[in-house]
Amino acid sequence: MAKPSLTQPFAQQKPDDSYELYAIRVEYERRREELLEELRELDEWRFTNEQEYWQRRGASLHGESPGHLINQPVLSQQPPVRPETRLPPLPATPSRGHTKTPCPQQSPVCYADVLKQQIAEKEERKQREREEQRKQDLKLEGEKEKYNYWGRGGGGAPLKDVSGNLITDLKKHLRKPNPCESVARGEARPASRKKESASFSPAPPSTYGRGNVFEEGLTSHQRNQDQRHRDFLKLQIEENKRRQEEEREKVRMEEEREERRITREREIMKKEYEAELEKRRRKDRE
C-alpha cells in the first residue's frame, strides 16, 4: 500500500484498496465537518445569548465581570475548518440540557389494601354460594310439597276436598250443599229437621280409626305401591342430605385451601414489604 502524500490533505488522497472504501472515507470526513460546524454555530449562539444576558442584568449585581460566563465556549476556540458545503444557520432554540424533566416515580404498593380487597372478594363469593344453596333448597322443598304420587283422585287413589282433607264418605260429600251456591241461587232452607231426615237417611258413621283412615281404604297392591313410594322418597331425602354434606365438605376444603393461599401470599407480601423498607433505610443512610 502506498504511503499518503504530505502535499495533499488526507481527504483528497485516494487509497489503493477500493473505490468503495474511498467513498466511505470521503463521506465520513464530510459528515464530521458538518457536525463540527453545527456544534460551533450552537456554541456561538449560546455564547452570544449569555453575553447579552449579562449585559442586560449588569455585572454589578453579582460582583463579577460579563466576561466570566457560566458556559465558556469550547468548540469556538478551535481553529475553523471550512467544509465543502455550508449548512444554513440553526433557528434560535433554547440550549440543550438546561431543562430537567422530573422522572415519574411509581407509587408504592399498599399491601393492606390488597389484602382487604382479597378478603372482601372472598366474603362476597361465600355470600353468593350461600344464596344459591338456599334457593336450591327452597326449590327442592317446593317440588316435594307439590309432588303427588297418585295424580288425580279416584280410581283407587284417596279423594280430598278443597281443604286437603280425606273424603271417607263420597255420597255424603256429594249430597252436602255448598252454602255459597245456595245463597247465590236464593234457595230456601228446609223448614224443619224432621222433613230433612224424612227425605233421606244419613250414612252410618265411619268406623275408621284416626290413624288408619288411609290404610283401610287401600288394597294390598296400593299399599305396596305406597310403601315403595315412601321408600323412594326416603332414598331421595337421604341422597339429598348426602349431596349437601358433600357440598359442605367441598366448600370447607376450598375455604381451607383459600385460607392457606391467602396466608402464604400475606407472608410473601410481608417479606417484600420488609425488604423494601430495609432497602429504603440503606438508601437513606447512604
PDB file of C-alpha atoms in Angstrom, residues 1-283:
ATOM      1  CA  MET A   1       0.000   0.000   0.000  1.00  0.00           C
ATOM      2  CA  ALA A   2       1.362   3.427  -0.984  1.00  0.00           C
ATOM      3  CA  LYS A   3       2.182   5.929   1.714  1.00  0.00           C
ATOM      4  CA  PRO A   4      -0.077   9.023   1.944  1.00  0.00           C
ATOM      5  CA  SER A   5       1.291  12.123   0.341  1.00  0.00           C
ATOM      6  CA  LEU A   6       2.247  15.062   2.546  1.00  0.00           C
ATOM      7  CA  THR A   7       1.415  17.687  -0.077  1.00  0.00           C
ATOM      8  CA  GLN A   8      -2.297  16.844  -0.358  1.00  0.00           C
ATOM      9  CA  PRO A   9      -4.853  16.654   2.506  1.00  0.00           C
ATOM     10  CA  PHE A  10      -5.916  13.237   3.691  1.00  0.00           C
ATOM     11  CA  ALA A  11      -9.494  13.677   2.414  1.00  0.00           C
ATOM     12  CA  GLN A  12      -8.173  14.137  -1.171  1.00  0.00           C
ATOM     13  CA  GLN A  13      -5.844  11.138  -1.135  1.00  0.00           C
ATOM     14  CA  LYS A  14      -7.190   8.018  -2.833  1.00  0.00           C
ATOM     15  CA  PRO A  15      -6.162   4.729  -1.217  1.00  0.00           C
ATOM     16  CA  ASP A  16      -5.114   1.707  -3.183  1.00  0.00           C
ATOM     17  CA  ASP A  17      -7.648  -0.758  -1.725  1.00  0.00           C
ATOM     18  CA  SER A  18     -11.023   0.073  -3.396  1.00  0.00           C
ATOM     19  CA  TYR A  19     -13.265   2.860  -4.560  1.00  0.00           C
ATOM     20  CA  GLU A  20     -15.980   1.957  -2.001  1.00  0.00           C
ATOM     21  CA  LEU A  21     -13.627   2.460   0.939  1.00  0.00           C
ATOM     22  CA  TYR A  22     -12.513   5.754  -0.549  1.00  0.00           C
ATOM     23  CA  ALA A  23     -16.128   6.917  -0.870  1.00  0.00           C
ATOM     24  CA  ILE A  24     -16.820   5.899   2.732  1.00  0.00           C
ATOM     25  CA  ARG A  25     -13.837   7.893   3.975  1.00  0.00           C
ATOM     26  CA  VAL A  26     -14.835  10.958   1.970  1.00  0.00           C
ATOM     27  CA  GLU A  27     -18.406  10.776   3.305  1.00  0.00           C
ATOM     28  CA  TYR A  28     -17.089  10.359   6.845  1.00  0.00           C
ATOM     29  CA  GLU A  29     -14.898  13.467   6.540  1.00  0.00           C
ATOM     30  CA  ARG A  30     -17.769  15.479   5.076  1.00  0.00           C
ATOM     31  CA  ARG A  31     -20.195  14.483   7.841  1.00  0.00           C
ATOM     32  CA  ARG A  32     -17.562  15.192  10.503  1.00  0.00           C
ATOM     33  CA  GLU A  33     -17.017  18.709   9.188  1.00  0.00           C
ATOM     34  CA  GLU A  34     -20.772  19.314   9.026  1.00  0.00           C
ATOM     35  CA  LEU A  35     -21.251  18.222  12.641  1.00  0.00           C
ATOM     36  CA  LEU A  36     -18.325  20.357  13.814  1.00  0.00           C
ATOM     37  CA  GLU A  37     -19.776  23.364  12.038  1.00  0.00           C
ATOM     38  CA  GLU A  38     -23.202  22.743  13.567  1.00  0.00           C
ATOM     39  CA  LEU A  39     -21.736  22.460  17.076  1.00  0.00           C
ATOM     40  CA  ARG A  40     -19.676  25.589  16.525  1.00  0.00           C
ATOM     41  CA  GLU A  41     -22.734  27.583  15.486  1.00  0.00           C
ATOM     42  CA  LEU A  42     -24.655  26.307  18.505  1.00  0.00           C
ATOM     43  CA  ASP A  43     -21.786  27.270  20.802  1.00  0.00           C
ATOM     44  CA  GLU A  44     -21.583  30.735  19.273  1.00  0.00           C
ATOM     45  CA  TRP A  45     -25.331  31.202  19.687  1.00  0.00           C
ATOM     46  CA  ARG A  46     -25.128  30.210  23.362  1.00  0.00           C
ATOM     47  CA  PHE A  47     -22.137  32.475  23.933  1.00  0.00           C
ATOM     48  CA  THR A  48     -23.973  35.413  22.353  1.00  0.00           C
ATOM     49  CA  ASN A  49     -27.110  34.836  24.431  1.00  0.00           C
ATOM     50  CA  GLU A  50     -25.149  34.654  27.684  1.00  0.00           C
ATOM     51  CA  GLN A  51     -23.247  37.783  26.850  1.00  0.00           C
ATOM     52  CA  GLU A  52     -26.455  39.672  26.116  1.00  0.00           C
ATOM     53  CA  TYR A  53     -27.989  38.377  29.348  1.00  0.00           C
ATOM     54  CA  TRP A  54     -25.092  39.617  31.457  1.00  0.00           C
ATOM     55  CA  GLN A  55     -25.076  42.934  29.665  1.00  0.00           C
ATOM     56  CA  ARG A  56     -28.785  43.436  30.385  1.00  0.00           C
ATOM     57  CA  ARG A  57     -28.551  42.408  34.012  1.00  0.00           C
ATOM     58  CA  GLY A  58     -25.340  44.189  34.791  1.00  0.00           C
ATOM     59  CA  ALA A  59     -22.135  42.949  36.270  1.00  0.00           C
ATOM     60  CA  SER A  60     -22.660  44.924  39.493  1.00  0.00           C
ATOM     61  CA  LEU A  61     -25.410  42.542  40.737  1.00  0.00           C
ATOM     62  CA  HIS A  62     -23.048  39.626  41.213  1.00  0.00           C
ATOM     63  CA  GLY A  63     -19.766  41.463  41.518  1.00  0.00           C
ATOM     64  CA  GLU A  64     -18.225  39.841  38.506  1.00  0.00           C
ATOM     65  CA  SER A  65     -17.459  40.998  35.019  1.00  0.00           C
ATOM     66  CA  PRO A  66     -19.522  39.965  31.979  1.00  0.00           C
ATOM     67  CA  GLY A  67     -16.577  38.010  30.727  1.00  0.00           C
ATOM     68  CA  HIS A  68     -16.946  35.376  33.463  1.00  0.00           C
ATOM     69  CA  LEU A  69     -19.665  33.342  31.814  1.00  0.00           C
ATOM     70  CA  ILE A  70     -21.292  30.193  33.055  1.00  0.00           C
ATOM     71  CA  ASN A  71     -20.605  28.170  29.934  1.00  0.00           C
ATOM     72  CA  GLN A  72     -17.337  29.110  28.261  1.00  0.00           C
ATOM     73  CA  PRO A  73     -17.119  28.412  24.520  1.00  0.00           C
ATOM     74  CA  VAL A  74     -15.149  25.316  23.817  1.00  0.00           C
ATOM     75  CA  LEU A  75     -15.598  24.495  20.176  1.00  0.00           C
ATOM     76  CA  SER A  76     -15.338  28.123  19.107  1.00  0.00           C
ATOM     77  CA  GLN A  77     -11.736  28.290  20.358  1.00  0.00           C
ATOM     78  CA  GLN A  78     -10.683  25.645  17.855  1.00  0.00           C
ATOM     79  CA  PRO A  79      -9.381  26.783  14.500  1.00  0.00           C
ATOM     80  CA  PRO A  80     -12.226  26.949  11.985  1.00  0.00           C
ATOM     81  CA  VAL A  81     -12.408  24.240   9.344  1.00  0.00           C
ATOM     82  CA  ARG A  82     -14.118  25.235   6.158  1.00  0.00           C
ATOM     83  CA  PRO A  83     -16.390  22.459   4.902  1.00  0.00           C
ATOM     84  CA  GLU A  84     -17.230  21.979   1.248  1.00  0.00           C
ATOM     85  CA  THR A  85     -20.946  22.685   1.783  1.00  0.00           C
ATOM     86  CA  ARG A  86     -22.106  25.138   4.447  1.00  0.00           C
ATOM     87  CA  LEU A  87     -25.294  24.326   6.341  1.00  0.00           C
ATOM     88  CA  PRO A  88     -27.955  27.034   6.916  1.00  0.00           C
ATOM     89  CA  PRO A  89     -27.858  28.673  10.356  1.00  0.00           C
ATOM     90  CA  LEU A  90     -29.869  27.000  13.076  1.00  0.00           C
ATOM     91  CA  PRO A  91     -33.030  28.722  14.349  1.00  0.00           C
ATOM     92  CA  ALA A  92     -33.000  30.351  17.762  1.00  0.00           C
ATOM     93  CA  THR A  93     -33.828  27.459  20.034  1.00  0.00           C
ATOM     94  CA  PRO A  94     -33.044  27.018  23.730  1.00  0.00           C
ATOM     95  CA  SER A  95     -29.843  25.191  24.506  1.00  0.00           C
ATOM     96  CA  ARG A  96     -29.983  21.518  25.154  1.00  0.00           C
ATOM     97  CA  GLY A  97     -29.559  20.061  28.614  1.00  0.00           C
ATOM     98  CA  HIS A  98     -30.697  23.112  30.626  1.00  0.00           C
ATOM     99  CA  THR A  99     -34.250  21.892  31.319  1.00  0.00           C
ATOM    100  CA  LYS A 100     -34.715  18.922  33.614  1.00  0.00           C
ATOM    101  CA  THR A 101     -37.914  16.921  33.348  1.00  0.00           C
ATOM    102  CA  PRO A 102     -38.818  15.123  36.598  1.00  0.00           C
ATOM    103  CA  CYS A 103     -38.929  11.388  36.117  1.00  0.00           C
ATOM    104  CA  PRO A 104     -42.273   9.899  37.205  1.00  0.00           C
ATOM    105  CA  GLN A 105     -41.872   7.651  40.196  1.00  0.00           C
ATOM    106  CA  GLN A 106     -44.002   4.597  40.758  1.00  0.00           C
ATOM    107  CA  SER A 107     -46.263   4.886  43.763  1.00  0.00           C
ATOM    108  CA  PRO A 108     -45.569   2.307  46.499  1.00  0.00           C
ATOM    109  CA  VAL A 109     -47.916  -0.659  46.701  1.00  0.00           C
ATOM    110  CA  CYS A 110     -50.189  -0.705  49.748  1.00  0.00           C
ATOM    111  CA  TYR A 111     -50.306  -4.358  50.801  1.00  0.00           C
ATOM    112  CA  ALA A 112     -53.006  -3.723  53.413  1.00  0.00           C
ATOM    113  CA  ASP A 113     -55.426  -2.512  50.731  1.00  0.00           C
ATOM    114  CA  VAL A 114     -54.633  -5.559  48.594  1.00  0.00           C
ATOM    115  CA  LEU A 115     -55.355  -7.920  51.498  1.00  0.00           C
ATOM    116  CA  LYS A 116     -58.595  -6.100  52.341  1.00  0.00           C
ATOM    117  CA  GLN A 117     -59.726  -6.389  48.744  1.00  0.00           C
ATOM    118  CA  GLN A 118     -58.980 -10.132  48.679  1.00  0.00           C
ATOM    119  CA  ILE A 119     -60.892 -10.701  51.930  1.00  0.00           C
ATOM    120  CA  ALA A 120     -63.885  -8.702  50.639  1.00  0.00           C
ATOM    121  CA  GLU A 121     -63.938 -10.722  47.404  1.00  0.00           C
ATOM    122  CA  LYS A 122     -63.820 -13.967  49.383  1.00  0.00           C
ATOM    123  CA  GLU A 123     -66.725 -12.909  51.620  1.00  0.00           C
ATOM    124  CA  GLU A 124     -68.768 -11.854  48.607  1.00  0.00           C
ATOM    125  CA  ARG A 125     -68.124 -15.209  46.908  1.00  0.00           C
ATOM    126  CA  LYS A 126     -69.207 -17.083  50.059  1.00  0.00           C
ATOM    127  CA  GLN A 127     -72.378 -14.984  50.279  1.00  0.00           C
ATOM    128  CA  ARG A 128     -73.267 -15.775  46.668  1.00  0.00           C
ATOM    129  CA  GLU A 129     -72.718 -19.504  47.252  1.00  0.00           C
ATOM    130  CA  ARG A 130     -74.932 -19.450  50.350  1.00  0.00           C
ATOM    131  CA  GLU A 131     -77.697 -17.641  48.464  1.00  0.00           C
ATOM    132  CA  GLU A 132     -77.557 -20.154  45.605  1.00  0.00           C
ATOM    133  CA  GLN A 133     -77.660 -23.088  48.036  1.00  0.00           C
ATOM    134  CA  ARG A 134     -80.637 -21.582  49.873  1.00  0.00           C
ATOM    135  CA  LYS A 135     -82.530 -21.053  46.604  1.00  0.00           C
ATOM    136  CA  GLN A 136     -81.875 -24.658  45.565  1.00  0.00           C
ATOM    137  CA  ASP A 137     -83.116 -25.958  48.924  1.00  0.00           C
ATOM    138  CA  LEU A 138     -86.294 -23.869  48.715  1.00  0.00           C
ATOM    139  CA  LYS A 139     -86.923 -25.054  45.177  1.00  0.00           C
ATOM    140  CA  LEU A 140     -86.463 -28.698  46.198  1.00  0.00           C
ATOM    141  CA  GLU A 141     -88.810 -28.298  49.165  1.00  0.00           C
ATOM    142  CA  GLY A 142     -91.450 -26.704  46.940  1.00  0.00           C
ATOM    143  CA  GLU A 143     -91.189 -29.551  44.447  1.00  0.00           C
ATOM    144  CA  LYS A 144     -91.575 -32.080  47.258  1.00  0.00           C
ATOM    145  CA  GLU A 145     -94.707 -30.355  48.523  1.00  0.00           C
ATOM    146  CA  LYS A 146     -96.248 -30.105  45.067  1.00  0.00           C
ATOM    147  CA  TYR A 147     -95.435 -33.688  44.132  1.00  0.00           C
ATOM    148  CA  ASN A 148     -98.450 -36.015  44.117  1.00  0.00           C
ATOM    149  CA  TYR A 149     -97.780 -39.669  43.628  1.00  0.00           C
ATOM    150  CA  TRP A 150    -101.402 -40.535  42.779  1.00  0.00           C
ATOM    151  CA  GLY A 151    -102.113 -37.625  40.496  1.00  0.00           C
ATOM    152  CA  ARG A 152    -105.869 -37.027  40.337  1.00  0.00           C
ATOM    153  CA  GLY A 153    -108.148 -38.559  42.920  1.00  0.00           C
ATOM    154  CA  GLY A 154    -110.265 -41.585  42.076  1.00  0.00           C
ATOM    155  CA  GLY A 155    -109.511 -44.973  40.576  1.00  0.00           C
ATOM    156  CA  GLY A 156    -108.137 -46.267  43.876  1.00  0.00           C
ATOM    157  CA  ALA A 157    -106.468 -43.019  44.897  1.00  0.00           C
ATOM    158  CA  PRO A 158    -107.748 -41.253  48.030  1.00  0.00           C
ATOM    159  CA  LEU A 159    -110.107 -38.343  47.417  1.00  0.00           C
ATOM    160  CA  LYS A 160    -109.557 -34.991  49.067  1.00  0.00           C
ATOM    161  CA  ASP A 161    -111.720 -31.922  49.409  1.00  0.00           C
ATOM    162  CA  VAL A 162    -110.755 -28.307  48.796  1.00  0.00           C
ATOM    163  CA  SER A 163    -109.106 -28.045  52.223  1.00  0.00           C
ATOM    164  CA  GLY A 164    -106.978 -31.130  51.566  1.00  0.00           C
ATOM    165  CA  ASN A 165    -108.827 -33.433  53.979  1.00  0.00           C
ATOM    166  CA  LEU A 166    -109.526 -37.052  53.051  1.00  0.00           C
ATOM    167  CA  ILE A 167    -113.080 -37.861  51.954  1.00  0.00           C
ATOM    168  CA  THR A 168    -114.287 -41.026  53.704  1.00  0.00           C
ATOM    169  CA  ASP A 169    -117.916 -40.908  52.510  1.00  0.00           C
ATOM    170  CA  LEU A 170    -118.280 -39.785  48.915  1.00  0.00           C
ATOM    171  CA  LYS A 171    -122.105 -39.848  48.907  1.00  0.00           C
ATOM    172  CA  LYS A 172    -122.310 -37.659  51.976  1.00  0.00           C
ATOM    173  CA  HIS A 173    -119.786 -35.295  50.456  1.00  0.00           C
ATOM    174  CA  LEU A 174    -121.746 -35.039  47.211  1.00  0.00           C
ATOM    175  CA  ARG A 175    -125.067 -34.501  48.989  1.00  0.00           C
ATOM    176  CA  LYS A 176    -123.580 -31.793  51.173  1.00  0.00           C
ATOM    177  CA  PRO A 177    -124.754 -28.463  49.710  1.00  0.00           C
ATOM    178  CA  ASN A 178    -122.405 -25.564  49.211  1.00  0.00           C
ATOM    179  CA  PRO A 179    -123.638 -22.631  51.357  1.00  0.00           C
ATOM    180  CA  CYS A 180    -122.259 -20.048  48.964  1.00  0.00           C
ATOM    181  CA  GLU A 181    -124.075 -21.547  45.978  1.00  0.00           C
ATOM    182  CA  SER A 182    -127.310 -21.869  47.982  1.00  0.00           C
ATOM    183  CA  VAL A 183    -127.292 -18.214  48.974  1.00  0.00           C
ATOM    184  CA  ALA A 184    -126.407 -17.132  45.430  1.00  0.00           C
ATOM    185  CA  ARG A 185    -129.259 -19.124  43.917  1.00  0.00           C
ATOM    186  CA  GLY A 186    -131.730 -17.976  46.575  1.00  0.00           C
ATOM    187  CA  GLU A 187    -132.645 -21.469  47.716  1.00  0.00           C
ATOM    188  CA  ALA A 188    -134.775 -21.626  50.866  1.00  0.00           C
ATOM    189  CA  ARG A 189    -133.578 -23.613  53.825  1.00  0.00           C
ATOM    190  CA  PRO A 190    -135.688 -26.600  54.968  1.00  0.00           C
ATOM    191  CA  ALA A 191    -138.487 -25.727  57.392  1.00  0.00           C
ATOM    192  CA  SER A 192    -137.575 -28.282  59.994  1.00  0.00           C
ATOM    193  CA  ARG A 193    -135.100 -31.026  60.747  1.00  0.00           C
ATOM    194  CA  LYS A 194    -137.841 -33.621  60.593  1.00  0.00           C
ATOM    195  CA  LYS A 195    -138.530 -33.060  56.880  1.00  0.00           C
ATOM    196  CA  GLU A 196    -134.827 -33.218  56.122  1.00  0.00           C
ATOM    197  CA  SER A 197    -134.443 -36.507  57.984  1.00  0.00           C
ATOM    198  CA  ALA A 198    -137.506 -37.962  56.242  1.00  0.00           C
ATOM    199  CA  SER A 199    -136.149 -37.257  52.785  1.00  0.00           C
ATOM    200  CA  PHE A 200    -133.059 -39.423  53.185  1.00  0.00           C
ATOM    201  CA  SER A 201    -131.350 -41.424  55.816  1.00  0.00           C
ATOM    202  CA  PRO A 202    -127.833 -40.281  56.699  1.00  0.00           C
ATOM    203  CA  ALA A 203    -124.933 -42.651  56.191  1.00  0.00           C
ATOM    204  CA  PRO A 204    -123.786 -44.539  59.234  1.00  0.00           C
ATOM    205  CA  PRO A 205    -120.775 -43.077  60.980  1.00  0.00           C
ATOM    206  CA  SER A 206    -117.417 -44.329  59.777  1.00  0.00           C
ATOM    207  CA  THR A 207    -115.700 -46.843  61.945  1.00  0.00           C
ATOM    208  CA  TYR A 208    -112.263 -45.981  60.663  1.00  0.00           C
ATOM    209  CA  GLY A 209    -109.751 -45.006  63.286  1.00  0.00           C
ATOM    210  CA  ARG A 210    -107.849 -41.786  63.105  1.00  0.00           C
ATOM    211  CA  GLY A 211    -104.567 -43.394  62.309  1.00  0.00           C
ATOM    212  CA  ASN A 212    -105.640 -45.990  59.744  1.00  0.00           C
ATOM    213  CA  VAL A 213    -108.020 -43.988  57.512  1.00  0.00           C
ATOM    214  CA  PHE A 214    -105.551 -44.108  54.648  1.00  0.00           C
ATOM    215  CA  GLU A 215    -104.658 -47.761  55.148  1.00  0.00           C
ATOM    216  CA  GLU A 216    -108.197 -49.176  55.335  1.00  0.00           C
ATOM    217  CA  GLY A 217    -109.273 -47.580  52.049  1.00  0.00           C
ATOM    218  CA  LEU A 218    -106.472 -49.186  50.001  1.00  0.00           C
ATOM    219  CA  THR A 219    -105.871 -52.641  48.615  1.00  0.00           C
ATOM    220  CA  SER A 220    -102.726 -54.635  49.165  1.00  0.00           C
ATOM    221  CA  HIS A 221    -101.363 -53.602  45.761  1.00  0.00           C
ATOM    222  CA  GLN A 222    -101.913 -49.941  46.559  1.00  0.00           C
ATOM    223  CA  ARG A 223    -100.288 -50.400  49.959  1.00  0.00           C
ATOM    224  CA  ASN A 224     -97.248 -51.918  48.285  1.00  0.00           C
ATOM    225  CA  GLN A 225     -97.090 -49.034  45.830  1.00  0.00           C
ATOM    226  CA  ASP A 226     -97.431 -46.547  48.654  1.00  0.00           C
ATOM    227  CA  GLN A 227     -94.689 -48.274  50.619  1.00  0.00           C
ATOM    228  CA  ARG A 228     -92.399 -48.257  47.585  1.00  0.00           C
ATOM    229  CA  HIS A 229     -93.176 -44.593  47.073  1.00  0.00           C
ATOM    230  CA  ARG A 230     -92.291 -43.853  50.700  1.00  0.00           C
ATOM    231  CA  ASP A 231     -89.051 -45.797  50.377  1.00  0.00           C
ATOM    232  CA  PHE A 232     -88.255 -43.905  47.203  1.00  0.00           C
ATOM    233  CA  LEU A 233     -88.878 -40.561  48.917  1.00  0.00           C
ATOM    234  CA  LYS A 234     -86.743 -41.651  51.853  1.00  0.00           C
ATOM    235  CA  LEU A 235     -83.909 -42.570  49.478  1.00  0.00           C
ATOM    236  CA  GLN A 236     -84.248 -39.197  47.770  1.00  0.00           C
ATOM    237  CA  ILE A 237     -84.085 -37.395  51.101  1.00  0.00           C
ATOM    238  CA  GLU A 238     -81.014 -39.390  52.141  1.00  0.00           C
ATOM    239  CA  GLU A 239     -79.393 -38.749  48.766  1.00  0.00           C
ATOM    240  CA  ASN A 240     -80.064 -35.029  49.068  1.00  0.00           C
ATOM    241  CA  LYS A 241     -78.629 -34.998  52.584  1.00  0.00           C
ATOM    242  CA  ARG A 242     -75.540 -36.869  51.430  1.00  0.00           C
ATOM    243  CA  ARG A 243     -75.116 -34.486  48.486  1.00  0.00           C
ATOM    244  CA  GLN A 244     -75.462 -31.487  50.767  1.00  0.00           C
ATOM    245  CA  GLU A 245     -72.889 -32.960  53.141  1.00  0.00           C
ATOM    246  CA  GLU A 246     -70.506 -33.477  50.224  1.00  0.00           C
ATOM    247  CA  GLU A 247     -71.089 -29.918  49.041  1.00  0.00           C
ATOM    248  CA  ARG A 248     -70.439 -28.542  52.522  1.00  0.00           C
ATOM    249  CA  GLU A 249     -67.289 -30.642  52.823  1.00  0.00           C
ATOM    250  CA  LYS A 250     -66.144 -29.454  49.419  1.00  0.00           C
ATOM    251  CA  VAL A 251     -66.799 -25.832  50.359  1.00  0.00           C
ATOM    252  CA  ARG A 252     -64.952 -26.315  53.654  1.00  0.00           C
ATOM    253  CA  MET A 253     -61.911 -27.792  51.898  1.00  0.00           C
ATOM    254  CA  GLU A 254     -61.989 -24.994  49.349  1.00  0.00           C
ATOM    255  CA  GLU A 255     -62.105 -22.426  52.142  1.00  0.00           C
ATOM    256  CA  GLU A 256     -59.166 -24.083  53.871  1.00  0.00           C
ATOM    257  CA  ARG A 257     -57.155 -24.033  50.650  1.00  0.00           C
ATOM    258  CA  GLU A 258     -58.077 -20.390  50.144  1.00  0.00           C
ATOM    259  CA  GLU A 259     -57.042 -19.579  53.711  1.00  0.00           C
ATOM    260  CA  ARG A 260     -53.687 -21.278  53.210  1.00  0.00           C
ATOM    261  CA  ARG A 261     -53.153 -19.447  49.924  1.00  0.00           C
ATOM    262  CA  ILE A 262     -54.004 -16.084  51.472  1.00  0.00           C
ATOM    263  CA  THR A 263     -51.682 -16.829  54.393  1.00  0.00           C
ATOM    264  CA  ARG A 264     -48.819 -17.650  52.010  1.00  0.00           C
ATOM    265  CA  GLU A 265     -49.448 -14.520  49.967  1.00  0.00           C
ATOM    266  CA  ARG A 266     -49.609 -12.468  53.130  1.00  0.00           C
ATOM    267  CA  GLU A 267     -46.245 -13.827  54.276  1.00  0.00           C
ATOM    268  CA  ILE A 268     -44.710 -13.127  50.862  1.00  0.00           C
ATOM    269  CA  MET A 269     -46.089  -9.593  50.820  1.00  0.00           C
ATOM    270  CA  LYS A 270     -44.842  -9.005  54.338  1.00  0.00           C
ATOM    271  CA  LYS A 271     -41.336 -10.159  53.409  1.00  0.00           C
ATOM    272  CA  GLU A 272     -41.338  -7.979  50.290  1.00  0.00           C
ATOM    273  CA  TYR A 273     -42.546  -5.008  52.303  1.00  0.00           C
ATOM    274  CA  GLU A 274     -39.836  -5.522  54.935  1.00  0.00           C
ATOM    275  CA  ALA A 275     -37.209  -5.892  52.212  1.00  0.00           C
ATOM    276  CA  GLU A 276     -38.388  -2.681  50.585  1.00  0.00           C
ATOM    277  CA  LEU A 277     -38.277  -0.841  53.925  1.00  0.00           C
ATOM    278  CA  GLU A 278     -34.771  -2.146  54.568  1.00  0.00           C
ATOM    279  CA  LYS A 279     -33.688  -1.027  51.103  1.00  0.00           C
ATOM    280  CA  ARG A 280     -35.089   2.445  51.718  1.00  0.00           C
ATOM    281  CA  ARG A 281     -33.318   2.662  55.090  1.00  0.00           C
ATOM    282  CA  ARG A 282     -29.993   1.717  53.498  1.00  0.00           C
ATOM    283  CA  LYS A 283     -30.574   4.247  50.734  1.00  0.00           C
TER     284      LYS A 283
END
